[in-house]
Tab-separated table of C-alpha atoms and ligand atoms in Angstrom:
chain	number	residue	atom	x	y	z
O	7	UNK	CA	0.000	0.000	0.000
O	8	UNK	CA	1.397	3.443	-0.804
O	9	UNK	CA	2.808	5.113	2.255
O	10	UNK	CA	1.157	8.521	1.580
O	11	UNK	CA	-2.295	7.279	2.396
O	12	UNK	CA	-1.624	4.031	4.206
O	13	UNK	CA	-4.573	2.472	5.968
O	14	UNK	CA	-4.028	1.215	9.493
O	15	UNK	CA	-2.523	-2.276	9.378
O	16	UNK	CA	-4.884	-5.135	10.035
O	17	UNK	CA	-3.630	-7.657	12.571
O	18	UNK	CA	-5.939	-10.652	12.588
O	19	UNK	CA	-4.427	-11.870	15.864
O	20	UNK	CA	-6.239	-9.056	17.639
O	21	UNK	CA	-9.516	-10.368	16.299
O	22	UNK	CA	-8.800	-14.053	16.756
O	23	UNK	CA	-7.539	-13.612	20.316
O	24	UNK	CA	-10.535	-11.538	21.403
O	25	UNK	CA	-12.929	-13.782	23.360
O	26	UNK	CA	-15.698	-11.293	22.582
O	27	UNK	CA	-15.429	-12.138	18.900
O	28	UNK	CA	-17.451	-15.286	18.257
O	29	UNK	CA	-18.048	-15.058	14.516
O	30	UNK	CA	-15.749	-14.066	11.675
O	31	UNK	CA	-17.327	-13.760	8.237
O	32	UNK	CA	-15.060	-13.726	5.180
O	33	UNK	CA	-16.675	-12.114	2.207
O	34	UNK	CA	-15.730	-10.723	-1.167
O	35	UNK	CA	-16.003	-11.519	-4.855
O	36	UNK	CA	-15.577	-15.095	-6.090
O	37	UNK	CA	-12.113	-16.511	-6.594
O	38	UNK	CA	-10.262	-13.981	-4.450
O	39	UNK	CA	-9.326	-16.401	-1.696
O	40	UNK	CA	-12.287	-16.303	0.696
O	41	UNK	CA	-12.274	-20.009	1.417
O	42	UNK	CA	-8.498	-20.056	1.837
O	43	UNK	CA	-8.620	-17.053	4.157
O	44	UNK	CA	-11.440	-18.527	6.233
O	45	UNK	CA	-9.557	-21.806	6.665
O	46	UNK	CA	-6.292	-20.004	7.482
O	47	UNK	CA	-7.978	-17.829	10.105
O	48	UNK	CA	-9.695	-20.798	11.718
O	49	UNK	CA	-6.452	-22.776	11.839
O	50	UNK	CA	-4.635	-19.863	13.438
O	51	UNK	CA	-7.411	-19.311	15.977
O	52	UNK	CA	-7.060	-22.939	17.069
O	53	UNK	CA	-3.285	-23.245	16.955
O	54	UNK	CA	-2.210	-19.853	18.216
O	55	UNK	CA	-5.084	-18.690	20.314
O	56	UNK	CA	-6.326	-21.958	21.759
O	57	UNK	CA	-9.858	-21.399	20.622
O	58	UNK	CA	-12.349	-24.109	19.942
O	59	UNK	CA	-13.008	-23.140	16.365
O	60	UNK	CA	-15.268	-24.321	13.595
O	61	UNK	CA	-14.931	-23.247	9.997
O	62	UNK	CA	-17.942	-23.424	7.715
O	63	UNK	CA	-16.611	-23.700	4.187
O	64	UNK	CA	-18.632	-23.409	1.024
O	65	UNK	CA	-17.387	-25.152	-2.078
O	66	UNK	CA	-13.787	-25.535	-0.940
O	67	UNK	CA	-11.268	-26.606	-3.554
O	68	UNK	CA	-11.042	-30.378	-3.414
O	69	UNK	CA	-7.432	-30.573	-2.292
O	70	UNK	CA	-8.027	-28.073	0.490
O	71	UNK	CA	-11.063	-30.050	1.640
O	72	UNK	CA	-8.969	-33.208	1.641
O	73	UNK	CA	-6.249	-31.698	3.750
O	74	UNK	CA	-8.878	-30.625	6.268
O	75	UNK	CA	-10.120	-34.204	6.325
O	76	UNK	CA	-13.347	-33.330	4.550
O	77	UNK	CA	-13.963	-36.157	2.173
O	78	UNK	CA	-17.677	-35.709	1.624
O	79	UNK	CA	-20.447	-33.217	2.111
O	80	UNK	CA	-21.856	-34.360	5.402
O	81	UNK	CA	-23.055	-31.061	6.783
O	82	UNK	CA	-21.592	-31.741	10.223
O	83	UNK	CA	-18.373	-30.289	11.630
O	84	UNK	CA	-15.522	-32.810	11.811
O	85	UNK	CA	-12.471	-32.305	13.959
O	86	UNK	CA	-9.338	-31.620	11.935
O	87	UNK	CA	-6.490	-33.888	13.035
O	88	UNK	CA	-2.787	-33.395	12.725
O	89	UNK	CA	-2.634	-29.719	13.544
O	90	UNK	CA	-0.416	-28.114	16.151
O	91	UNK	CA	-2.668	-27.479	19.148
O	92	UNK	CA	-0.741	-29.253	21.906
O	93	UNK	CA	0.392	-26.033	23.547
O	94	UNK	CA	-2.639	-23.910	22.890
O	95	UNK	CA	-5.318	-26.461	23.714
O	96	UNK	CA	-7.423	-25.235	20.800
O	97	UNK	CA	-9.451	-27.324	18.399
O	98	UNK	CA	-10.296	-26.985	14.754
O	99	UNK	CA	-13.464	-28.411	13.294
O	100	UNK	CA	-14.390	-28.025	9.673
O	101	UNK	CA	-17.412	-28.616	7.526
O	102	UNK	CA	-18.637	-28.086	4.007
O	103	UNK	CA	-22.092	-26.687	3.522
O	104	UNK	CA	-24.556	-29.112	1.978
O	105	UNK	CA	-27.273	-26.741	0.937
O	106	UNK	CA	-29.862	-29.371	0.008
O	107	UNK	CA	-29.533	-31.177	3.327
O	108	UNK	CA	-29.590	-27.943	5.261
O	109	UNK	CA	-32.816	-27.031	3.501
O	110	UNK	CA	-34.282	-30.468	4.239
O	111	UNK	CA	-33.374	-30.080	7.908
O	112	UNK	CA	-35.083	-26.713	8.056
O	113	UNK	CA	-38.248	-28.183	6.593
O	114	UNK	CA	-38.152	-31.107	9.028
O	115	UNK	CA	-37.718	-28.741	11.929
O	116	UNK	CA	-40.615	-26.535	11.065
O	117	UNK	CA	-43.259	-28.950	9.999
O	118	UNK	CA	-44.657	-32.384	10.788
O	119	UNK	CA	-43.333	-35.494	9.052
O	120	UNK	CA	-46.347	-35.871	6.777
O	121	UNK	CA	-46.118	-32.325	5.485
O	122	UNK	CA	-42.351	-32.637	5.211
O	123	UNK	CA	-42.690	-35.729	3.053
O	124	UNK	CA	-45.179	-33.858	0.895
O	125	UNK	CA	-42.741	-30.988	0.476
O	126	UNK	CA	-39.768	-33.239	-0.257
O	127	UNK	CA	-41.737	-35.036	-2.942
O	128	UNK	CA	-42.723	-31.831	-4.668
O	129	UNK	CA	-40.804	-31.137	-7.862
O	130	UNK	CA	-40.705	-27.437	-7.072
O	131	UNK	CA	-39.028	-28.111	-3.782
O	132	UNK	CA	-36.583	-30.465	-5.418
O	133	UNK	CA	-35.630	-27.852	-7.964
O	134	UNK	CA	-35.467	-24.987	-5.531
O	135	UNK	CA	-33.511	-26.751	-2.824
O	136	UNK	CA	-30.730	-27.651	-5.173
O	137	UNK	CA	-30.643	-24.989	-7.837
O	138	UNK	CA	-32.595	-21.898	-6.881
O	139	UNK	CA	-30.389	-18.838	-7.098
O	140	UNK	CA	-29.886	-17.622	-3.577
O	141	UNK	CA	-30.560	-20.935	-1.855
O	142	UNK	CA	-26.896	-21.300	-1.041
O	143	UNK	CA	-26.875	-17.899	0.636
O	144	UNK	CA	-29.985	-18.690	2.664
O	145	UNK	CA	-28.610	-22.006	3.733
O	146	UNK	CA	-25.228	-20.554	4.686
O	147	UNK	CA	-27.092	-18.150	6.962
O	148	UNK	CA	-29.220	-20.947	8.322
O	149	UNK	CA	-26.169	-23.075	9.055
O	150	UNK	CA	-24.429	-20.181	10.753
O	151	UNK	CA	-27.527	-19.698	12.899
O	152	UNK	CA	-27.528	-23.379	13.813
O	153	UNK	CA	-23.844	-23.462	14.710
O	154	UNK	CA	-24.246	-20.333	16.779
O	155	UNK	CA	-27.324	-21.674	18.567
O	156	UNK	CA	-25.479	-24.834	19.584
O	157	UNK	CA	-23.092	-22.665	21.567
O	158	UNK	CA	-20.336	-25.264	21.286
O	159	UNK	CA	-17.655	-23.094	19.750
O	160	UNK	CA	-15.548	-20.185	20.889
O	161	UNK	CA	-15.285	-19.020	17.328
O	162	UNK	CA	-17.178	-19.704	14.121
O	163	UNK	CA	-15.395	-18.730	10.918
O	164	UNK	CA	-17.721	-18.454	7.954
O	165	UNK	CA	-16.807	-18.606	4.318
O	166	UNK	CA	-19.393	-17.153	1.940
O	167	UNK	CA	-20.797	-18.533	-1.293
O	168	UNK	CA	-18.920	-17.869	-4.513
O	169	UNK	CA	-21.773	-15.820	-5.880
O	170	UNK	CA	-21.065	-13.343	-8.595
O	171	UNK	CA	-22.339	-10.652	-6.338
O	172	UNK	CA	-20.839	-10.592	-2.897
O	173	UNK	CA	-23.975	-8.852	-1.729
O	174	UNK	CA	-26.035	-11.973	-2.041
O	175	UNK	CA	-24.847	-13.167	1.318
O	176	UNK	CA	-25.895	-9.974	3.014
O	177	UNK	CA	-29.192	-9.911	1.225
O	178	UNK	CA	-30.052	-13.444	2.188
O	179	UNK	CA	-31.923	-12.755	5.436
O	180	UNK	CA	-33.899	-9.876	4.010
O	181	UNK	CA	-34.652	-11.762	0.853
O	182	UNK	CA	-35.622	-14.807	2.831
O	183	UNK	CA	-37.970	-12.701	4.918
O	184	UNK	CA	-39.607	-11.264	1.851
O	185	UNK	CA	-39.634	-14.634	0.221
O	186	UNK	CA	-41.483	-16.075	3.152
O	187	UNK	CA	-43.768	-13.123	3.371
O	188	UNK	CA	-46.013	-14.356	0.648
O	189	UNK	CA	-44.257	-12.728	-2.240
O	190	UNK	CA	-42.353	-15.945	-2.551
O	191	UNK	CA	-43.960	-16.915	-5.796
O	192	UNK	CA	-42.341	-14.179	-7.751
O	193	UNK	CA	-38.969	-14.872	-6.177
O	194	UNK	CA	-39.246	-18.581	-6.377
O	195	UNK	CA	-40.255	-18.541	-9.946
O	196	UNK	CA	-38.022	-15.806	-11.252
O	197	UNK	CA	-35.041	-17.021	-13.195
O	198	UNK	CA	-33.142	-14.599	-10.934
O	199	UNK	CA	-29.425	-14.477	-11.311
O	200	UNK	CA	-29.093	-17.765	-13.052
O	201	UNK	CA	-30.023	-16.002	-16.245
O	202	UNK	CA	-31.710	-19.102	-17.534
O	203	UNK	CA	-35.331	-19.188	-18.548
O	204	UNK	CA	-36.843	-21.606	-16.184
O	205	UNK	CA	-40.113	-23.377	-16.337
O	206	UNK	CA	-40.809	-21.463	-13.164
O	207	UNK	CA	-40.688	-18.085	-14.843
O	208	UNK	CA	-43.041	-19.341	-17.470
O	209	UNK	CA	-45.501	-20.351	-14.809
O	210	UNK	CA	-45.219	-17.128	-12.849
O	211	UNK	CA	-45.591	-14.845	-15.771
O	212	UNK	CA	-48.759	-16.587	-16.591
O	213	UNK	CA	-49.993	-17.490	-13.194
O	214	UNK	CA	-52.756	-14.958	-12.924
O	215	UNK	CA	-54.495	-13.987	-16.096
O	216	UNK	CA	-53.285	-16.769	-18.250
O	217	UNK	CA	-53.416	-19.606	-15.843
O	218	UNK	CA	-55.972	-21.397	-17.942
O	219	UNK	CA	-53.849	-21.171	-21.023
O	220	UNK	CA	-50.872	-22.297	-19.013
O	221	UNK	CA	-52.753	-25.221	-17.638
O	222	UNK	CA	-53.426	-26.328	-21.141
O	223	UNK	CA	-49.865	-25.836	-22.231
O	224	UNK	CA	-47.908	-27.222	-19.329
O	225	UNK	CA	-50.467	-29.382	-17.711
O	226	UNK	CA	-52.485	-29.250	-14.556
O	227	UNK	CA	-50.115	-31.448	-12.612
O	228	UNK	CA	-47.518	-28.731	-12.535
O	229	UNK	CA	-49.916	-26.182	-11.133
O	230	UNK	CA	-51.198	-28.636	-8.578
O	231	UNK	CA	-47.608	-29.275	-7.523
O	232	UNK	CA	-46.973	-25.597	-7.243
O	233	UNK	CA	-49.980	-24.740	-5.160
O	234	UNK	CA	-49.353	-27.760	-2.966
O	235	UNK	CA	-45.855	-26.561	-2.429
O	236	UNK	CA	-46.938	-23.057	-1.563
O	237	UNK	CA	-49.539	-24.340	0.874
O	238	UNK	CA	-47.049	-26.637	2.555
O	239	UNK	CA	-44.375	-23.978	2.884
O	240	UNK	CA	-47.015	-21.612	4.203
O	241	UNK	CA	-47.346	-23.756	7.279
O	242	UNK	CA	-43.771	-23.135	8.285
O	243	UNK	CA	-43.219	-19.545	7.219
O	244	UNK	CA	-43.167	-18.135	10.720
O	245	UNK	CA	-40.329	-20.141	12.226
O	246	UNK	CA	-38.276	-19.972	9.108
O	247	UNK	CA	-38.391	-16.211	8.868
O	248	UNK	CA	-37.785	-15.733	12.541
O	249	UNK	CA	-34.575	-17.725	12.260
O	250	UNK	CA	-33.324	-15.685	9.339
O	251	UNK	CA	-33.990	-12.453	11.166
O	252	UNK	CA	-32.234	-13.756	14.249
O	253	UNK	CA	-29.153	-14.585	12.220
O	254	UNK	CA	-29.278	-11.162	10.623
O	255	UNK	CA	-29.187	-9.575	14.073
O	256	UNK	CA	-26.265	-11.788	15.085
O	257	UNK	CA	-24.379	-10.398	12.100
O	258	UNK	CA	-24.913	-6.882	13.442
O	259	UNK	CA	-23.763	-7.756	16.942
O	260	UNK	CA	-20.407	-6.938	18.476
O	261	UNK	CA	-19.489	-10.590	18.557
O	262	UNK	CA	-19.221	-10.595	14.770
O	263	UNK	CA	-16.282	-9.380	12.696
O	264	UNK	CA	-16.516	-9.114	8.931
O	265	UNK	CA	-13.350	-9.416	6.899
O	266	UNK	CA	-13.403	-8.376	3.283
O	267	UNK	CA	-11.176	-10.384	0.993
O	268	UNK	CA	-10.129	-8.859	-2.313
O	269	UNK	CA	-7.530	-9.478	-4.939
O	270	UNK	CA	-5.588	-6.398	-6.069
O	271	UNK	CA	-7.679	-6.157	-9.232
O	272	UNK	CA	-10.145	-3.457	-10.229
O	273	UNK	CA	-13.265	-5.606	-10.141
O	274	UNK	CA	-12.516	-7.246	-6.835
O	275	UNK	CA	-11.552	-3.968	-5.172
O	276	UNK	CA	-14.632	-2.205	-6.535
O	277	UNK	CA	-16.789	-4.995	-5.200
O	278	UNK	CA	-15.018	-4.794	-1.828
O	279	UNK	CA	-15.632	-1.051	-1.630
O	280	UNK	CA	-19.286	-1.470	-2.475
O	281	UNK	CA	-19.538	-4.196	0.094
O	282	UNK	CA	-17.863	-2.069	2.758
O	283	UNK	CA	-20.492	0.566	2.075
O	284	UNK	CA	-23.271	-1.954	2.424
O	285	UNK	CA	-21.907	-3.272	5.698
O	286	UNK	CA	-21.838	0.268	7.007
O	287	UNK	CA	-25.449	0.812	5.941
O	288	UNK	CA	-26.521	-2.426	7.564
O	289	UNK	CA	-24.593	-1.531	10.714
O	290	UNK	CA	-22.530	-4.663	10.393
O	291	UNK	CA	-19.045	-4.524	11.869
O	292	UNK	CA	-16.289	-4.461	9.257
O	293	UNK	CA	-12.984	-5.397	10.870
O	294	UNK	CA	-10.666	-5.111	7.910
O	295	UNK	CA	-9.582	-5.798	4.370
O	296	UNK	CA	-7.379	-8.691	3.335
O	297	UNK	CA	-5.728	-7.902	0.038
O	298	UNK	CA	-4.827	-11.353	-1.172
O	299	UNK	CA	-2.361	-12.476	-3.838
O	300	UNK	CA	-0.345	-9.299	-4.069
O	301	UNK	CA	3.013	-9.184	-5.848
O	302	UNK	CA	6.178	-7.573	-4.576
O	303	UNK	CA	9.558	-7.556	-6.279
O	304	UNK	CA	12.308	-9.183	-4.241
O	305	UNK	CA	14.398	-6.005	-4.383
O	306	UNK	CA	12.711	-2.667	-3.842
O	307	UNK	CA	15.764	-0.454	-4.343
O	308	UNK	CA	15.611	-0.790	-8.124
O	309	UNK	CA	12.362	0.569	-9.524
O	310	UNK	CA	10.661	-0.516	-12.733
O	311	UNK	CA	11.880	2.401	-14.864
O	312	UNK	CA	15.505	2.026	-13.833
O	313	UNK	CA	15.383	-1.714	-14.227
O	314	UNK	CA	13.778	-1.559	-17.659
O	315	UNK	CA	16.250	1.106	-18.819
O	316	UNK	CA	19.170	-0.994	-17.606
O	317	UNK	CA	17.788	-4.074	-19.367
O	318	UNK	CA	17.383	-2.259	-22.676
O	319	UNK	CA	20.794	-0.604	-22.473
O	320	UNK	CA	22.446	-3.916	-21.701
O	321	UNK	CA	20.523	-5.642	-24.489
O	322	UNK	CA	21.507	-2.966	-27.009
O	323	UNK	CA	25.185	-3.583	-26.380
O	324	UNK	CA	24.733	-7.355	-26.580
O	325	UNK	CA	25.171	-7.790	-22.859
O	326	UNK	CA	24.705	-10.928	-20.798
O	327	UNK	CA	21.385	-12.436	-21.889
O	328	UNK	CA	20.387	-13.925	-18.576
O	329	UNK	CA	20.981	-10.602	-16.821
O	330	UNK	CA	18.797	-8.829	-19.366
O	331	UNK	CA	16.039	-11.366	-18.681
O	332	UNK	CA	16.295	-10.929	-14.931
O	333	UNK	CA	16.185	-7.124	-15.224
O	334	UNK	CA	13.132	-7.323	-17.488
O	335	UNK	CA	11.367	-9.736	-15.149
O	336	UNK	CA	12.136	-7.506	-12.213
O	337	UNK	CA	10.775	-4.485	-14.092
O	338	UNK	CA	7.553	-6.331	-14.941
O	339	UNK	CA	7.045	-7.402	-11.342
O	340	UNK	CA	7.770	-3.896	-10.043
O	341	UNK	CA	5.246	-2.461	-12.518
O	342	UNK	CA	2.653	-4.982	-11.438
O	343	UNK	CA	3.276	-4.113	-7.785
O	344	UNK	CA	2.737	-0.434	-8.525
O	345	UNK	CA	-0.485	-1.154	-10.425
O	346	UNK	CA	-1.741	-3.286	-7.555
O	347	UNK	CA	-0.966	-0.558	-5.059
O	348	UNK	CA	-2.869	1.960	-7.150
O	349	UNK	CA	-5.884	-0.317	-7.307
O	350	UNK	CA	-5.734	-0.952	-3.562
O	351	UNK	CA	-5.419	2.762	-2.888
O	352	UNK	CA	-8.907	3.278	-4.327
O	353	UNK	CA	-10.328	1.265	-1.468
O	354	UNK	CA	-8.167	2.978	1.115
O	355	UNK	CA	-9.164	6.425	-0.139
O	356	UNK	CA	-12.824	5.556	0.177
O	357	UNK	CA	-12.443	3.779	3.531
O	358	UNK	CA	-9.313	5.207	5.156
O	359	UNK	CA	-10.317	3.949	8.581
O	360	UNK	CA	-10.584	0.286	7.577
O	361	UNK	CA	-7.423	-1.632	8.551
O	362	UNK	CA	-5.865	-3.566	5.705
O	363	UNK	CA	-3.245	-6.235	5.268
O	364	UNK	CA	-1.589	-7.561	2.136
O	365	UNK	CA	-0.945	-11.258	1.621
O	366	UNK	CA	1.636	-12.200	-0.970
O	367	UNK	CA	0.738	-14.422	-3.883
O	368	UNK	CA	2.227	-17.783	-3.018
O	369	UNK	CA	4.226	-19.646	-5.631
O	370	UNK	CA	1.536	-22.355	-5.746
O	371	UNK	CA	-2.072	-22.924	-4.734
O	372	UNK	CA	-2.739	-23.098	-1.030
O	373	UNK	CA	-4.186	-26.507	-0.322
O	374	UNK	CA	-2.549	-27.883	2.814
O	375	UNK	CA	-2.187	-27.021	6.475
O	376	UNK	CA	1.318	-25.616	6.020
O	377	UNK	CA	0.079	-23.332	3.270
O	378	UNK	CA	-2.795	-22.162	5.465
O	379	UNK	CA	-0.322	-21.418	8.270
O	380	UNK	CA	1.696	-19.235	5.910
O	381	UNK	CA	-1.418	-17.286	4.928
O	382	UNK	CA	-2.447	-16.938	8.572
O	383	UNK	CA	0.985	-15.615	9.519
O	384	UNK	CA	0.876	-13.129	6.661
O	385	UNK	CA	-2.308	-11.647	8.083
O	386	UNK	CA	-0.833	-11.018	11.510
O	387	UNK	CA	2.030	-9.083	12.962
O	388	UNK	CA	3.575	-11.731	15.210
P	4	LIG	N1	-2.206	-15.960	-1.443
P	4	LIG	C1	-2.397	-16.926	-2.345
P	4	LIG	N2	-1.382	-17.329	-3.137
P	4	LIG	C2	-1.546	-18.300	-4.052
P	4	LIG	N3	-2.701	-18.932	-4.276
P	4	LIG	C3	-3.766	-18.582	-3.535
P	4	LIG	C4	-3.674	-17.567	-2.530
P	4	LIG	N4	-4.894	-17.441	-1.957
P	4	LIG	C5	-5.697	-18.333	-2.588
P	4	LIG	N5	-5.041	-19.020	-3.518
P	4	LIG	C6	-5.565	-20.050	-4.429
P	4	LIG	O1	-6.546	-19.432	-5.258
P	4	LIG	C7	-7.608	-20.312	-5.545
P	4	LIG	C8	-8.926	-19.669	-5.135
P	4	LIG	O2	-8.938	-19.501	-3.734
P	4	LIG	P1	-10.272	-19.726	-2.893
P	4	LIG	O3	-9.926	-19.521	-1.464
P	4	LIG	O4	-10.911	-21.018	-3.245
P	4	LIG	O5	-11.128	-18.500	-3.438
P	4	LIG	P2	-12.662	-18.137	-3.185
P	4	LIG	O6	-13.132	-18.948	-2.026
P	4	LIG	O7	-12.675	-16.665	-2.903
P	4	LIG	O8	-13.381	-18.478	-4.440
P	4	LIG	C9	-7.299	-21.590	-4.772
P	4	LIG	O9	-6.730	-22.520	-5.655
P	4	LIG	C10	-6.288	-21.168	-3.726
P	4	LIG	O10	-5.402	-22.216	-3.379
P	5	LIG	MG1	-14.715	-20.347	-2.019
């Protein structure tokens, strides 16, 4: 980050060591390193700070899941073995969100077995519970609520879904409330963010005026299924909505710390800034920005211009080829570092009070415990 307008430095140890912090939510655009960051924070909380920690991951890369001992979606936290918690006395548990099963559990909890069976058998439920845009966000919230309610953990670290819009996660409770408020049809049936034209949208568009025509075209069975589904869900609206609102309030509480994860790229930083604004509006506590996968040249004394000039001068006199290559590579890396700092500065200018930390791009993907430790250390000062 440029020194002229440097943001305060984020030290995740302050967050992870604080017993008052019970939930850390990692959010940001897709592909920036949210899942990696969440896992690294949880590992550090257990190893360094002796906290009984659970990390809720969503769609972790397969090799990362494997190194956390997560071999299947089972929707239950499993203790991670082989980590260094002897001194600290902490524990790390990890799980992958199974959105369909979470949805099923919610239905089972809020209705009787007969109605539940009716809902499960309904084609609309089957489609919605596994593919409806936004279901993953709702179910991540639901799972967070469940983990929190069990009161078994000192710290819950939450990864967020790889939605195109990072806001989906934040919108989930409000959308769920609206959804359950009777306007669900429109939401349920809209093709939403998936962009695809679903059968659902066809039904909705025609539900009122043209329902007779639709019945002819797509058959009565479909409409019977739909109204059966609506009636069945109706019976459990109350509890469902209440839970979502409860979770929303937990996100606003002091016990929660949001961490934004961004890559030093325009899109990701723009999304992070927008998200920071939203968190402020929603009165949700933003603890800091993790700028992940940044590049730094090994030597800072030689800037890009000087290095490039030296390379070209040496090349023009037929100088040592390998040296020319090294100078050019150094220049390219130094230029990239400057570009990244300029992009990051846009966030810092807009949110100068938000602490930030840069994590270097590692030479390879981060998929094991050692790699997670490195990332965790990069986010802290000790
Ligand atoms: N600092 C880093 N250096 C190198 N690779 C990284 C770094 N952070 C994340 N990765 C890799 O980038 C990919 C995407 O990271 P991931 O955490 O799955 O992103 P997200 O959850 O935001 O979609 C993964 O393969 C991960 O190993
Ligand atoms: Mg992810």
